[in-house]
Short mmCIF file of C-alpha atoms in Angstrom, two decimals:
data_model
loop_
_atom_site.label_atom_id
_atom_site.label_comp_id
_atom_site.label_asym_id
_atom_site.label_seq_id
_atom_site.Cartn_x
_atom_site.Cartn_y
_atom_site.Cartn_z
CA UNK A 353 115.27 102.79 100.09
CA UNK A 354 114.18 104.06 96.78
CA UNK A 355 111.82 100.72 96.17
CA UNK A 356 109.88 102.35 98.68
CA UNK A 357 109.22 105.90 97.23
CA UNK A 358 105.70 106.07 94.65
CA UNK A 359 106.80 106.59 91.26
CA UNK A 360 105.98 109.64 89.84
CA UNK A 361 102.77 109.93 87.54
CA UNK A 362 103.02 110.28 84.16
CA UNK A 363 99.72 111.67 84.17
CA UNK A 364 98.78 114.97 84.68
CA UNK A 365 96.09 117.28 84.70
CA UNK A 366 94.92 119.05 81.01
CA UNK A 367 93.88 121.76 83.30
CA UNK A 368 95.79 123.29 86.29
CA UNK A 369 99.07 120.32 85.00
CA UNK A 370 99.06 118.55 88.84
CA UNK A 371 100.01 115.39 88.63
CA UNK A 372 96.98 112.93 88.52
CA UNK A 373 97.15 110.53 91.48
CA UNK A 374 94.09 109.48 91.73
CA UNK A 375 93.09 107.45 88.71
CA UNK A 376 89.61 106.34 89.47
CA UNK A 377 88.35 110.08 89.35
CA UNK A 378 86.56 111.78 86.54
CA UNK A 379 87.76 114.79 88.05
CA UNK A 380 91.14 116.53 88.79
CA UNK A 381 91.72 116.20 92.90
CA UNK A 382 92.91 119.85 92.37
CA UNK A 383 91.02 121.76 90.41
CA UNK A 384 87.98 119.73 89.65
CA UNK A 385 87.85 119.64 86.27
CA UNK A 386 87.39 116.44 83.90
CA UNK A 387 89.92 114.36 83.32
CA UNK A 388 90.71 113.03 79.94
CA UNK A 389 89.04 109.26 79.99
CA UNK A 390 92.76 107.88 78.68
CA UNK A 391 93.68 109.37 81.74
CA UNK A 392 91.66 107.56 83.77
CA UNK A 393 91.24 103.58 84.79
CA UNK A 394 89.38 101.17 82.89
CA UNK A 395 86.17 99.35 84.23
CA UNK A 396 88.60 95.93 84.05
CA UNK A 397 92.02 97.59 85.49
CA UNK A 398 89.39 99.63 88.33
CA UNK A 399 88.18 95.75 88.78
CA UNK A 400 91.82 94.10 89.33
CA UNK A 401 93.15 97.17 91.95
CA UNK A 402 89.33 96.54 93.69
CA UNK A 403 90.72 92.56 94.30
CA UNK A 404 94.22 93.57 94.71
CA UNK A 405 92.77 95.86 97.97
CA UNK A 406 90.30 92.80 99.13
CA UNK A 407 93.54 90.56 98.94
CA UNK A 408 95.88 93.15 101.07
CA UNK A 409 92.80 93.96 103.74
CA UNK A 410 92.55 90.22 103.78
CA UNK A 411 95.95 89.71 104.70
CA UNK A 412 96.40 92.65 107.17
CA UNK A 413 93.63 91.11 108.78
CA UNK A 414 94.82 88.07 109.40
CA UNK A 415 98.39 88.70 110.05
CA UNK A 416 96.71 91.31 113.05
CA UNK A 417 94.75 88.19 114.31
CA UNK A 418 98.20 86.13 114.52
CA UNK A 419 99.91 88.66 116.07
CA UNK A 420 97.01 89.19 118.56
CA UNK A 421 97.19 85.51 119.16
CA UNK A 422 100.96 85.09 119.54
CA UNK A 423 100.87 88.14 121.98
CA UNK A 424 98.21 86.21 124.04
CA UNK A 425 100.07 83.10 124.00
CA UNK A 426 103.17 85.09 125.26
CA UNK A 427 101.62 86.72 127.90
CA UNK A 428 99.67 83.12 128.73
CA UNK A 429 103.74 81.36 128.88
CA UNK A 430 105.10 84.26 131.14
CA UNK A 431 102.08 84.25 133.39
CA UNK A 432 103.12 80.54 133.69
CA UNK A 433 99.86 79.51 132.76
CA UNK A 434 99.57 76.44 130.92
CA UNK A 435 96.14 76.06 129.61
CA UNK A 436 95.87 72.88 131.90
CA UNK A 437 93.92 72.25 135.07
CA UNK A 438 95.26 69.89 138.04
CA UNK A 439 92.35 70.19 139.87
CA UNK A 440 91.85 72.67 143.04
CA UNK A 441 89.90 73.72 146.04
#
């Protein structure tokens, strides 16, 4: 259960000391003043977490749209529907 918890920061605020969870500010969330730049993230790590979020939306996305699609083929099976036509009236 632990794996799940967010580390703490081992940044914090020159300022008011919060703890800095927001890295891609220039200011403290809290109090508003700067941040230190070592404090904050680089153009190149701001660039990876950027992808790393495209990849995740990507694959929330998707995994919604199968389990949209599963759901309607469920409901499609119990309705007894087969998807097939024998002809009719």
């Amino acid at each position: 259960m632990s794996d799940l918890l967010p580390l703490p920061s081992k940044y914090h605020c020159p300022a008011c000391g919060r703890e800095i969870y927001l890295r891609r500010r220039v200011t403290c969330e809290f109090c508003g003043k700067p941040l230190l730049e070592s404090m904050r993230l680089s153009a190149d790590e701001l660039e990876v977490v950027d992808e790393q979020m495209r990849e995740l939306r990507e694959r929330r996305e998707r995994d919604k749209e199968r389990e949209e699609e599963d759901k309607r083929e469920n409901q499609r099976r119990a309705s007894g529907d087969t998807g097939t036509y024998m002809g009719g009236f």
